[in-house]
Coordinates of C-alpha atoms in Angstrom, one line a residue:
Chain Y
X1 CA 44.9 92.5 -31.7
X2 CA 43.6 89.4 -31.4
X3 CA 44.4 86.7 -34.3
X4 CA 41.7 86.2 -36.2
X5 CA 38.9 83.5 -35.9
X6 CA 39.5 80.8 -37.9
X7 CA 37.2 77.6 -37.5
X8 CA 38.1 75.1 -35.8
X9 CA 39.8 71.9 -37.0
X10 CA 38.8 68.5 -36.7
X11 CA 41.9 67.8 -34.4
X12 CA 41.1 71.0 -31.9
X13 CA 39.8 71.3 -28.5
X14 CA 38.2 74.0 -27.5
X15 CA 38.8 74.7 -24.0
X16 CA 40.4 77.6 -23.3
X17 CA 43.8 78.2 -24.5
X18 CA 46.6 79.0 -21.7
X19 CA 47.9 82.5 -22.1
X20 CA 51.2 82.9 -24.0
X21 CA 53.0 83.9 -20.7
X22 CA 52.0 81.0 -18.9
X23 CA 53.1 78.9 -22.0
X24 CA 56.0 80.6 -22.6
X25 CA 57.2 81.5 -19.0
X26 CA 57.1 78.1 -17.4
X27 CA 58.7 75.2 -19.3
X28 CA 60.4 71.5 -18.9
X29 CA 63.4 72.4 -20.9
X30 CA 66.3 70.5 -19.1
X31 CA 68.8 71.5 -21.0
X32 CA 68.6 75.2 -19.5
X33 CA 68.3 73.7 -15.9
X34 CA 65.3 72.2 -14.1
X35 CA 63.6 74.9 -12.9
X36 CA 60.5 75.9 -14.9
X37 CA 61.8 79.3 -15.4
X38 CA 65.5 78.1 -16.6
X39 CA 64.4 78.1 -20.1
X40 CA 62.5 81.4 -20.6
X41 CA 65.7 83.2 -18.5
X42 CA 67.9 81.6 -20.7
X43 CA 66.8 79.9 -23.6
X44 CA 68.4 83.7 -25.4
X45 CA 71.4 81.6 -25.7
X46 CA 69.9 79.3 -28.7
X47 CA 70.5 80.2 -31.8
X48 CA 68.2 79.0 -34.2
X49 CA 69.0 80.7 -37.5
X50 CA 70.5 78.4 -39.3
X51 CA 69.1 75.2 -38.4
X52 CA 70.0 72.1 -40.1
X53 CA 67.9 69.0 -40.2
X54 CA 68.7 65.4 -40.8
X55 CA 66.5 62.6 -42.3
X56 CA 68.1 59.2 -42.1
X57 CA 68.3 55.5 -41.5
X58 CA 65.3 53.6 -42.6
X59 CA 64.5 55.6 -45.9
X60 CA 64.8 55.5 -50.0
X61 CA 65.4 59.3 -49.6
X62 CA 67.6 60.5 -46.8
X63 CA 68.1 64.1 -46.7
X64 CA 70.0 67.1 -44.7
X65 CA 68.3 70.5 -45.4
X66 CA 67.9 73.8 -43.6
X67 CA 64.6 73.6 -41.5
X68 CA 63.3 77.3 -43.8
X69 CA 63.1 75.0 -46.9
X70 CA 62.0 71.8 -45.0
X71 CA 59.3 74.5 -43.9
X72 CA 58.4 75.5 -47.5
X73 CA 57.3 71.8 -48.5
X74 CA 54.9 72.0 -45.9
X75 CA 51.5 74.1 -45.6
X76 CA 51.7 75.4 -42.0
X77 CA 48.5 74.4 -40.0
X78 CA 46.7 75.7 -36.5
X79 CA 46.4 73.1 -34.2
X80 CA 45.2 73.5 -30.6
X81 CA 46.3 70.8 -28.3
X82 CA 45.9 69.7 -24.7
X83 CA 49.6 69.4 -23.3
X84 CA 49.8 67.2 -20.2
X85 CA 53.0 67.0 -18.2
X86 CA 54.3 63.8 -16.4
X87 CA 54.3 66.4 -12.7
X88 CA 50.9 66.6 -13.2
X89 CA 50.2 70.1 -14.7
X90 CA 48.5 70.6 -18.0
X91 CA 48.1 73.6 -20.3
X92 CA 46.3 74.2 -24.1
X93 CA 49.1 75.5 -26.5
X94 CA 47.9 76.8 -29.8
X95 CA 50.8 75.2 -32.1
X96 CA 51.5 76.2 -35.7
X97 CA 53.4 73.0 -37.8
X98 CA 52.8 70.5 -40.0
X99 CA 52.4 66.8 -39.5
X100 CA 55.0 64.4 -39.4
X101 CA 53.7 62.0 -41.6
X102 CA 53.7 64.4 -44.3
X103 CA 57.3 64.8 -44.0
X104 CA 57.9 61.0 -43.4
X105 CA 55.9 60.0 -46.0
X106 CA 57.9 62.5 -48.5
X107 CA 60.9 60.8 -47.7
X108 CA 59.8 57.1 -48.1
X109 CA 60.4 54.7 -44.9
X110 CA 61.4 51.1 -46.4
X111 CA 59.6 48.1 -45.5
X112 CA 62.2 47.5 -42.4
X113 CA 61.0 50.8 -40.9
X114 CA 59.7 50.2 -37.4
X115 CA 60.1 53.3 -35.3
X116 CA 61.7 56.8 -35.8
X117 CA 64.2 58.5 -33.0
X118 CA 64.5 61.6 -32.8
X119 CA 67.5 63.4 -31.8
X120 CA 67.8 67.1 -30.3
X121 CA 70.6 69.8 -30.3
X122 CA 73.7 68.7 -28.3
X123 CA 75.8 71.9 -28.0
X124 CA 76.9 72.8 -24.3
X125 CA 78.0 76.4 -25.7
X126 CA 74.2 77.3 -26.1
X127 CA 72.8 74.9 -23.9
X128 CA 73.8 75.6 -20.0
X129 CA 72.8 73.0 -18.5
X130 CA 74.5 70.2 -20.8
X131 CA 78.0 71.4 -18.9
X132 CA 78.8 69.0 -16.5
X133 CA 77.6 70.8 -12.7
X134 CA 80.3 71.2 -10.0
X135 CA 79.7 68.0 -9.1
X136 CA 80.7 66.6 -12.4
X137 CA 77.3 65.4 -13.6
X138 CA 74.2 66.7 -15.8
X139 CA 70.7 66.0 -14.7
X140 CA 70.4 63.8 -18.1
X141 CA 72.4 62.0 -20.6
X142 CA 72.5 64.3 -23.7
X143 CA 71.8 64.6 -25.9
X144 CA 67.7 64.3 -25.6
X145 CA 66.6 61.4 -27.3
X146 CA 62.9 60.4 -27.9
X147 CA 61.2 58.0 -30.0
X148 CA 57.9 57.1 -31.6
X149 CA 56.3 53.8 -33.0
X150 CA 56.3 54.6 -37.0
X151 CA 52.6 54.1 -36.8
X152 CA 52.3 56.6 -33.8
X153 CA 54.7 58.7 -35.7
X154 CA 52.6 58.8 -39.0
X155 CA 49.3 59.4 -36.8
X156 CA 47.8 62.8 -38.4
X157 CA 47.8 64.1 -34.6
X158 CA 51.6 64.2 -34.4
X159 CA 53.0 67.1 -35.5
X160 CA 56.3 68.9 -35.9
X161 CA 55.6 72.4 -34.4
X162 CA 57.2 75.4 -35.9
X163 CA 54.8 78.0 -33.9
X164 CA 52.9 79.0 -30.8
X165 CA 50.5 81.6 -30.5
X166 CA 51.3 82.9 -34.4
X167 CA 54.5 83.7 -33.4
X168 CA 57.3 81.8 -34.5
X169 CA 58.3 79.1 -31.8
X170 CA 60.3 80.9 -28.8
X171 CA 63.4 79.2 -27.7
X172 CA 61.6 77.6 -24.2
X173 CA 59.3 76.0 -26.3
X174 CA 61.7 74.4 -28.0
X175 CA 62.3 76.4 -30.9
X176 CA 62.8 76.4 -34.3
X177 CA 61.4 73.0 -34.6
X178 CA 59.6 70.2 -32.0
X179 CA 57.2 67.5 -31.6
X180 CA 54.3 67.1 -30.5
X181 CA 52.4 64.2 -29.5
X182 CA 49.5 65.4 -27.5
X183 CA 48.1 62.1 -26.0
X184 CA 51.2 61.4 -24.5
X185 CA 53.6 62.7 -21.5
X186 CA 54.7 66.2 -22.9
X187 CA 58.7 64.6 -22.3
X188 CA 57.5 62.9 -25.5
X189 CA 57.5 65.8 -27.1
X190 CA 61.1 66.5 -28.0
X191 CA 62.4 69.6 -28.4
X192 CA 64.8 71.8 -30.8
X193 CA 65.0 68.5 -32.7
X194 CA 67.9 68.1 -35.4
X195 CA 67.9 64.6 -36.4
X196 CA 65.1 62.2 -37.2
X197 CA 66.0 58.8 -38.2
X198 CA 64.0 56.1 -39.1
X199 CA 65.0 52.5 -37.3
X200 CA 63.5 49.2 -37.4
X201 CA 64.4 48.9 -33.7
X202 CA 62.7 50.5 -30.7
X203 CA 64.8 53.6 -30.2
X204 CA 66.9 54.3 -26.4
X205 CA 65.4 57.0 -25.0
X206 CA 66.4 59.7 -22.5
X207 CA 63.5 59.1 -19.6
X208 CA 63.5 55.5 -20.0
X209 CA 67.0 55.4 -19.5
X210 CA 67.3 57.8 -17.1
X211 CA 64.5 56.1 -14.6
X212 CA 63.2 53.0 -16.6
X213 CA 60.6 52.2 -13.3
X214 CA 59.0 55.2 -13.9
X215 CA 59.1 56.6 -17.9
X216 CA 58.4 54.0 -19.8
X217 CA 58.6 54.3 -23.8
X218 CA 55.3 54.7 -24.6
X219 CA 54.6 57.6 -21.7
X220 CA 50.6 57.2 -22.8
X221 CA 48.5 60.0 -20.6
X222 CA 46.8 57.3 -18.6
X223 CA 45.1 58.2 -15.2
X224 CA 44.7 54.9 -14.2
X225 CA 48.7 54.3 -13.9
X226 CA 50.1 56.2 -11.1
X227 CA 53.3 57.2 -11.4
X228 CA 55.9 55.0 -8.8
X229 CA 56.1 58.5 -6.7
X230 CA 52.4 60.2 -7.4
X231 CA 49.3 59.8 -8.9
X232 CA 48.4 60.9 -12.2
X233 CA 44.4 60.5 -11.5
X234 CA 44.2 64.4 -11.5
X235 CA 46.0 67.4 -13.7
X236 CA 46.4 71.2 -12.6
X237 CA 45.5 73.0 -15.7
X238 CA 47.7 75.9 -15.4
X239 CA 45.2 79.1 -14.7
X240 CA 43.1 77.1 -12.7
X241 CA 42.7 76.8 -9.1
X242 CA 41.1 73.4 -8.3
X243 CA 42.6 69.8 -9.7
X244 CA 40.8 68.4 -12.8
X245 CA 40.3 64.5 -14.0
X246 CA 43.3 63.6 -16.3
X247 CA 41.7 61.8 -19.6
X248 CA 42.8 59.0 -20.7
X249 CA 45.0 59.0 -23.8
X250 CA 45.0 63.1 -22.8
X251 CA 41.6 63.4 -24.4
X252 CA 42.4 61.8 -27.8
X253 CA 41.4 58.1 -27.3
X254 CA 38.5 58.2 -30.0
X255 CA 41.7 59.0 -32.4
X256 CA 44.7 57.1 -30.9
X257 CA 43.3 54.2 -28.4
X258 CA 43.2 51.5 -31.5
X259 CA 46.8 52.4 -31.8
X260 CA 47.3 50.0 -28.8
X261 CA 44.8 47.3 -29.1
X262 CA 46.2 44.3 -27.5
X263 CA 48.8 46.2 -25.4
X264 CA 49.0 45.7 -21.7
X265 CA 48.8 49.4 -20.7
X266 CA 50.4 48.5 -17.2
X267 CA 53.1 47.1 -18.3
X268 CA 54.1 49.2 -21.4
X269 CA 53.3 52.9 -19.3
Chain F
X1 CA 63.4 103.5 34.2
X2 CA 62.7 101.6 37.2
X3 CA 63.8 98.0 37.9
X4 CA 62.6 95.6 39.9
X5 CA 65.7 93.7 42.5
X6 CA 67.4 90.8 40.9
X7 CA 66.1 88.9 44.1
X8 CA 62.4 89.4 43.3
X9 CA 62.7 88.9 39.8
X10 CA 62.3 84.8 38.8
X11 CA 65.2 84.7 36.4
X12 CA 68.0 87.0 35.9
X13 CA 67.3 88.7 32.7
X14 CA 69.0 86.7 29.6
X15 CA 71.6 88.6 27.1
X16 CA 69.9 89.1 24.1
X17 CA 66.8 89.6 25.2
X18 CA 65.9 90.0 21.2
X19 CA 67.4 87.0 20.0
X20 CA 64.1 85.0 20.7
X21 CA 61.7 87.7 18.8
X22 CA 64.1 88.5 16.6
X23 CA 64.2 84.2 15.2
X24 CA 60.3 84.5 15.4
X25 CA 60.3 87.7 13.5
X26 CA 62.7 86.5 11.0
X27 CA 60.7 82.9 10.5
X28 CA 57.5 84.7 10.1
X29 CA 59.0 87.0 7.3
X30 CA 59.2 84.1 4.2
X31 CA 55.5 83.3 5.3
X32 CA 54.4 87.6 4.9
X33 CA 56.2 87.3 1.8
X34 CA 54.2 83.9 0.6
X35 CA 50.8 85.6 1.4
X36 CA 51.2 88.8 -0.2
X37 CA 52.7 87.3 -3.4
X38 CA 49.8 84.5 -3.5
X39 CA 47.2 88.2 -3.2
X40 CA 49.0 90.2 -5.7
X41 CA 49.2 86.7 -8.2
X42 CA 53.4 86.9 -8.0
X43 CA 53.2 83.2 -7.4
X44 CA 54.4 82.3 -11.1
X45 CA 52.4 80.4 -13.4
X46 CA 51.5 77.4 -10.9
X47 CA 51.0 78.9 -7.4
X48 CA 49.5 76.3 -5.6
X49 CA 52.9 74.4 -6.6
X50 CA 54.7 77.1 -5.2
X51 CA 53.7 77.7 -2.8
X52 CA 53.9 73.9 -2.0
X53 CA 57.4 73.8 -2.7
X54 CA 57.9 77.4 -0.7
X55 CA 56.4 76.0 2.6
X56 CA 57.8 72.2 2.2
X57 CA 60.9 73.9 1.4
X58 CA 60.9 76.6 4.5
X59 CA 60.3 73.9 6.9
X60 CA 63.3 71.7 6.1
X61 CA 65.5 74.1 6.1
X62 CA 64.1 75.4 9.4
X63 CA 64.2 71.7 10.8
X64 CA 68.0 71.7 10.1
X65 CA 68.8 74.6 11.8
X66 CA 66.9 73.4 14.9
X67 CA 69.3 70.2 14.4
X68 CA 72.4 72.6 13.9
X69 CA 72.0 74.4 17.4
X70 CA 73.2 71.7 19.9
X71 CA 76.2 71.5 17.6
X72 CA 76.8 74.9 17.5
X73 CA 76.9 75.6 20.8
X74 CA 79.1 72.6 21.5
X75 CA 81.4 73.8 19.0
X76 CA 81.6 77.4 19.7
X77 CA 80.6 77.6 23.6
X78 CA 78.2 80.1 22.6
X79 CA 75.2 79.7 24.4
X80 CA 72.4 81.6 22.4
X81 CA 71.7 78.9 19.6
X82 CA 70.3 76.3 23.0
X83 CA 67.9 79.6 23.5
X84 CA 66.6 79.9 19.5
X85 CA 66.4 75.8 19.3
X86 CA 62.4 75.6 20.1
X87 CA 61.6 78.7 18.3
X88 CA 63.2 77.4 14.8
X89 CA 61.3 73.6 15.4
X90 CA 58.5 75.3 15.7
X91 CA 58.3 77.6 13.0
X92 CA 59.6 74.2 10.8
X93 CA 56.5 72.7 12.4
X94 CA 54.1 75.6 11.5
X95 CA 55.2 75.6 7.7
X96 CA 55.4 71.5 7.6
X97 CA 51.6 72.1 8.5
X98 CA 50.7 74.7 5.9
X99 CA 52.4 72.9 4.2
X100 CA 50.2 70.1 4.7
X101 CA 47.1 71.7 4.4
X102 CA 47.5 73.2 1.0
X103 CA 48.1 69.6 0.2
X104 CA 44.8 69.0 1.2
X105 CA 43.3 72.2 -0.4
X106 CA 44.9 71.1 -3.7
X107 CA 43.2 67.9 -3.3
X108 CA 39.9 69.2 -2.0
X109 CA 39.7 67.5 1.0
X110 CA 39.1 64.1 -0.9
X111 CA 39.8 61.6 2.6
X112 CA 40.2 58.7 0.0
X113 CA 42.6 60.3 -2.4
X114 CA 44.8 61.6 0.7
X115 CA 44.3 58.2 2.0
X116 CA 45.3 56.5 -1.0
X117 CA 48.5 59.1 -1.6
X118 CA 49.6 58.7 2.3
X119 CA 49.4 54.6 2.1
X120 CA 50.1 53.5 -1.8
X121 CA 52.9 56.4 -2.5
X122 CA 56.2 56.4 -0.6
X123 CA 56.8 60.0 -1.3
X124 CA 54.0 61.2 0.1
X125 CA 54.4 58.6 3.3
X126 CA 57.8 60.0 4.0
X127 CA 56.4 63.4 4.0
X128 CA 53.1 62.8 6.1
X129 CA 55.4 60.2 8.8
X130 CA 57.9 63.4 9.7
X131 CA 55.1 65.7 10.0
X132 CA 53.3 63.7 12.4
X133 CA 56.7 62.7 14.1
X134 CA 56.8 67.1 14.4
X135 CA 53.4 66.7 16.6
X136 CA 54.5 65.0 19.6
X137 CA 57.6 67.5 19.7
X138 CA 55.3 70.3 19.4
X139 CA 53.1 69.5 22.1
X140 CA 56.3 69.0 24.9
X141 CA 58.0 72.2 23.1
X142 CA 57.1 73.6 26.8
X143 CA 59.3 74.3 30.1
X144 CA 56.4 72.1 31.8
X145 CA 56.5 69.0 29.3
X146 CA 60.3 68.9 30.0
X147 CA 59.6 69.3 33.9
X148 CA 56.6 66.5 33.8
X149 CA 58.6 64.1 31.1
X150 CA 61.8 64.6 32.8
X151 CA 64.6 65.6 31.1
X152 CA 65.9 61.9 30.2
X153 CA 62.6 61.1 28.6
X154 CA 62.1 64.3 27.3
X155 CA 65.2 64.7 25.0
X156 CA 65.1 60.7 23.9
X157 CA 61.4 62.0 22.8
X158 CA 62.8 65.1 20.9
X159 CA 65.5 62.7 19.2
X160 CA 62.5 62.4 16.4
X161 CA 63.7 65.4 15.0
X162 CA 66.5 63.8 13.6
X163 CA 64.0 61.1 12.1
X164 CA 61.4 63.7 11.1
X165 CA 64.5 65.7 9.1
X166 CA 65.4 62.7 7.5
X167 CA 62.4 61.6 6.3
X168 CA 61.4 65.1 5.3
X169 CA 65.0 64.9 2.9
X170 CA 63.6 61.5 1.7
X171 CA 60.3 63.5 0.9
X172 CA 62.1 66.1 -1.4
X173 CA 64.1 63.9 -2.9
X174 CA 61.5 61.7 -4.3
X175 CA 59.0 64.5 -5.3
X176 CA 61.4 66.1 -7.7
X177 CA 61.1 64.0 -11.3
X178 CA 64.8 63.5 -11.2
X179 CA 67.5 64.0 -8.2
X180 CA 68.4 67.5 -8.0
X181 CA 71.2 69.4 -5.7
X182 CA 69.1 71.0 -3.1
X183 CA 67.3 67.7 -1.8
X184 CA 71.0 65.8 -1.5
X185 CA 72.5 68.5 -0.1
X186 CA 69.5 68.5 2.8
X187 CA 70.0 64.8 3.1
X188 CA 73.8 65.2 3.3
X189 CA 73.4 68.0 5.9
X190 CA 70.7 66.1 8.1
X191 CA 73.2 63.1 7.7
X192 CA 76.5 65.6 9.2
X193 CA 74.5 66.9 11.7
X194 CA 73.1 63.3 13.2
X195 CA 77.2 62.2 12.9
X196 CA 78.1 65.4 15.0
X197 CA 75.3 64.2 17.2
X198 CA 76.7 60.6 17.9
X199 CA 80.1 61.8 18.1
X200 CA 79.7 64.1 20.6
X201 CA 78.7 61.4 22.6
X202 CA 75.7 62.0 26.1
X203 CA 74.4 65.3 25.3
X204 CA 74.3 67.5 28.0
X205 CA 71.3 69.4 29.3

């Protein structure tokens, strides 16, 4: 049966939202393998009960806790995002989670607090694709590392997802816990996260490293800057036949664009 | 059953007289398969992708078995892989062209954003370069082109497919977001084959 109508929020868009098997069936999770159905074939192998989270660095109140009573200080809430991938592929996930400022707030950055890193689960046993190939190599450094200005981190869009579709988060989605940052790249939006710690410098992270030409930090949906390889003028929203316009910011520049007054878009992609 | 004098007849009758149908047969099969997954919706979640990757895919790998023949024979005296060379180039020419034109579906025939893709975007120039390097080779894929080139001219000519595999290897390599297996091991293959090539020093008609 069909969940029932609930009105929608002041974050929500409502274009139609991508079925749960498309959502669910074809993923970026690179730590089951690159193929977008790696993760649904395998992400079995996670095991996400218990799950142990740690707040740290930058804070009066650093804490490690199991994510079921992180979940309890929080009021879950329905938000429907647009998700725009990097390839150039774009879907509308109906996320259940709460915001990351509430939690960030609750723990009390200190004045040095400039940015939060995020860190996700390094564990080769449960993770395929984090065992070195036959070649020797992995097709990233792990383990995944992402990272957020604090003031895009505290942005009431950003949120720590805990659910898709009511249903608790599957494993190719990045279960138990992820971000989600909806006007940016979806690499941004780090999955099966177990660390976030608060730093007062900008944080490493995985893309950037891994090609800093073409992933920059900030990873801003922008259709005006192409990738080095393709353009990123146009999305496929998965379900659909025909290319659509990529928006800028994803859609969200009425919320987030005055994040980045000031900021040479070109150069900080 | 009836048959005519080897005299009359204008070439003796080749072994294997499937081999060539059979290669066709066999090409033709992935592209069956393509279609009638794309009509019953098997194509996953993003088919025009798929099918992108499906076609691009099919005509590398059929380029590099066109490259492999020459050595083959060389290596193994067998004659037949000289006799299934044109039919492999051009079934690797027929899916770099679907390949192509779903390109252009995807992009709805937009001349400028095609444009812009072919001349701002080196992955997409790599691609569009070998498939028009495939065009000239198509064309003289004949017994007549080689009669009216000559068979000097005609084979420098067909060296392009060496370029055109290449290229193509670039191509997958830089349309995946980060260096996978399958387009170095392409690469590394074109690479053996064109060393085999040069090794083996004047090739032989």
């Amino acid at each position: 049966p069909p969940p029932p109508a609930r009105p929608p929020g002041p974050y929500d868009t409502s274009e139609a939202v991508t079925p749960y098997a498309q959502a669910t069936g074809y993923n970026n999770f690179y730590e089951f393998g690159t193929g977008k159905d790696d993760p649904a074939r395998l992400a079995a192998s996670l095991v996400t009960q218990p799950w142990t989270v740690t707040i740290d660095g930058e804070v009066r109140r650093p804490v490690q806790l199991d994510l079921d009573t992180l979940r309890g200080w929080f009021a879950p809430e329905d938000r429907v995002y647009r998700l725009r991938c990097v390839e150039g592929w774009s879907m509308v996930m109906p996320w259940q989670g709460f915001e990351l400022g509430a939690l960030l707030r609750r723990v009390e950055p200190t004045g040095a607090a400039r940015y939060v890193r995020f860190t996700a689960l390094h564990d080769p046993e449960q993770l395929p694709a984090q065992r070195p190939s036959f070649f020797g190599t992995t097709a990233l450094d792990w383990p995944y590392v992402e990272g957020l200005r604090l003031d895009e981190a505290l942005h009431p869009l950003t949120l720590l997802a805990t659910g898709l579709h009511g249903r608790p988060l599957p494993g190719q989605n990045g279960a138990p816990l992820r971000l989600v940052v909806p006007w940016k790249y979806g690499f941004k939006s780090i999955k099966s996260v177990v660390r976030i710690t608060l730093t007062r410098t900008r944080p490493q992270t995985t893309w950037a490293l891994a090609a800093p030409h073409e992933y920059g930090f900030y990873a801003n949906v922008n259709p005006d800057v192409p990738h080095p390889r393709w353009s990123q003028a146009t999305e496929r929203r998965i379900g659909e036949a025909r290319r659509r316009p990529t928006l800028p910011f994803n859609g969200y520049a009425a919320q987030v664009a005055s994040l980045y007054r000031g900021l040479d878009l070109r150069r900080e992609f | 059953m009836s048959q005519s004098p080897p005299s009359l007849r204008r070439r003796p009758a080749p072994p294997l007289p499937w081999l060539v149908p059979g290669v066709v047969a066999g090409g033709l099969l992935p592209l069956g398969g393509l279609l009638l997954a794309a009509l019953r919706g098997e194509l996953g979640a993003n088919p025009v992708q798929e099918a992108l990757l499906q076609t691009g895919g099919l005509a590398l790998a059929l380029l590099v078995l066109s490259l492999a023949c020459t050595p083959l024979r060389r290596l193994t005296g067998w004659s037949w892989p000289a006799r299934v060379r044109r039919a492999l180039g051009l079934l690797a020419f027929l899916y770099a062209g679907l390949h192509f034109l779903i390109y252009l579906l995807d992009h709805g025939f937009v001349a400028a954003t095609v444009r812009e893709d072919v001349l701002e975007r080196p992955f997409v120039t790599a691609g569009f370069v070998a498939l028009l390097l495939l065009v000239p080779l198509a064309l003289t894929s004949t017994r007549g082109a080689v009669r009216r080139l000559g068979f000097g001219r005609w084979q420098r000519l067909h060296r392009l497919a060496y370029l055109a595999a290449g290229l193509g290897a670039l191509h997958f390599w830089w349309g995946v977001k980060q260096g996978g297996a399958a387009p170095l091991l392409v690469g590394l293959l074109v690479a053996a084959l064109l060393a085999l090539r040069l090794k083996g020093g004047r090739a032989r008609p």
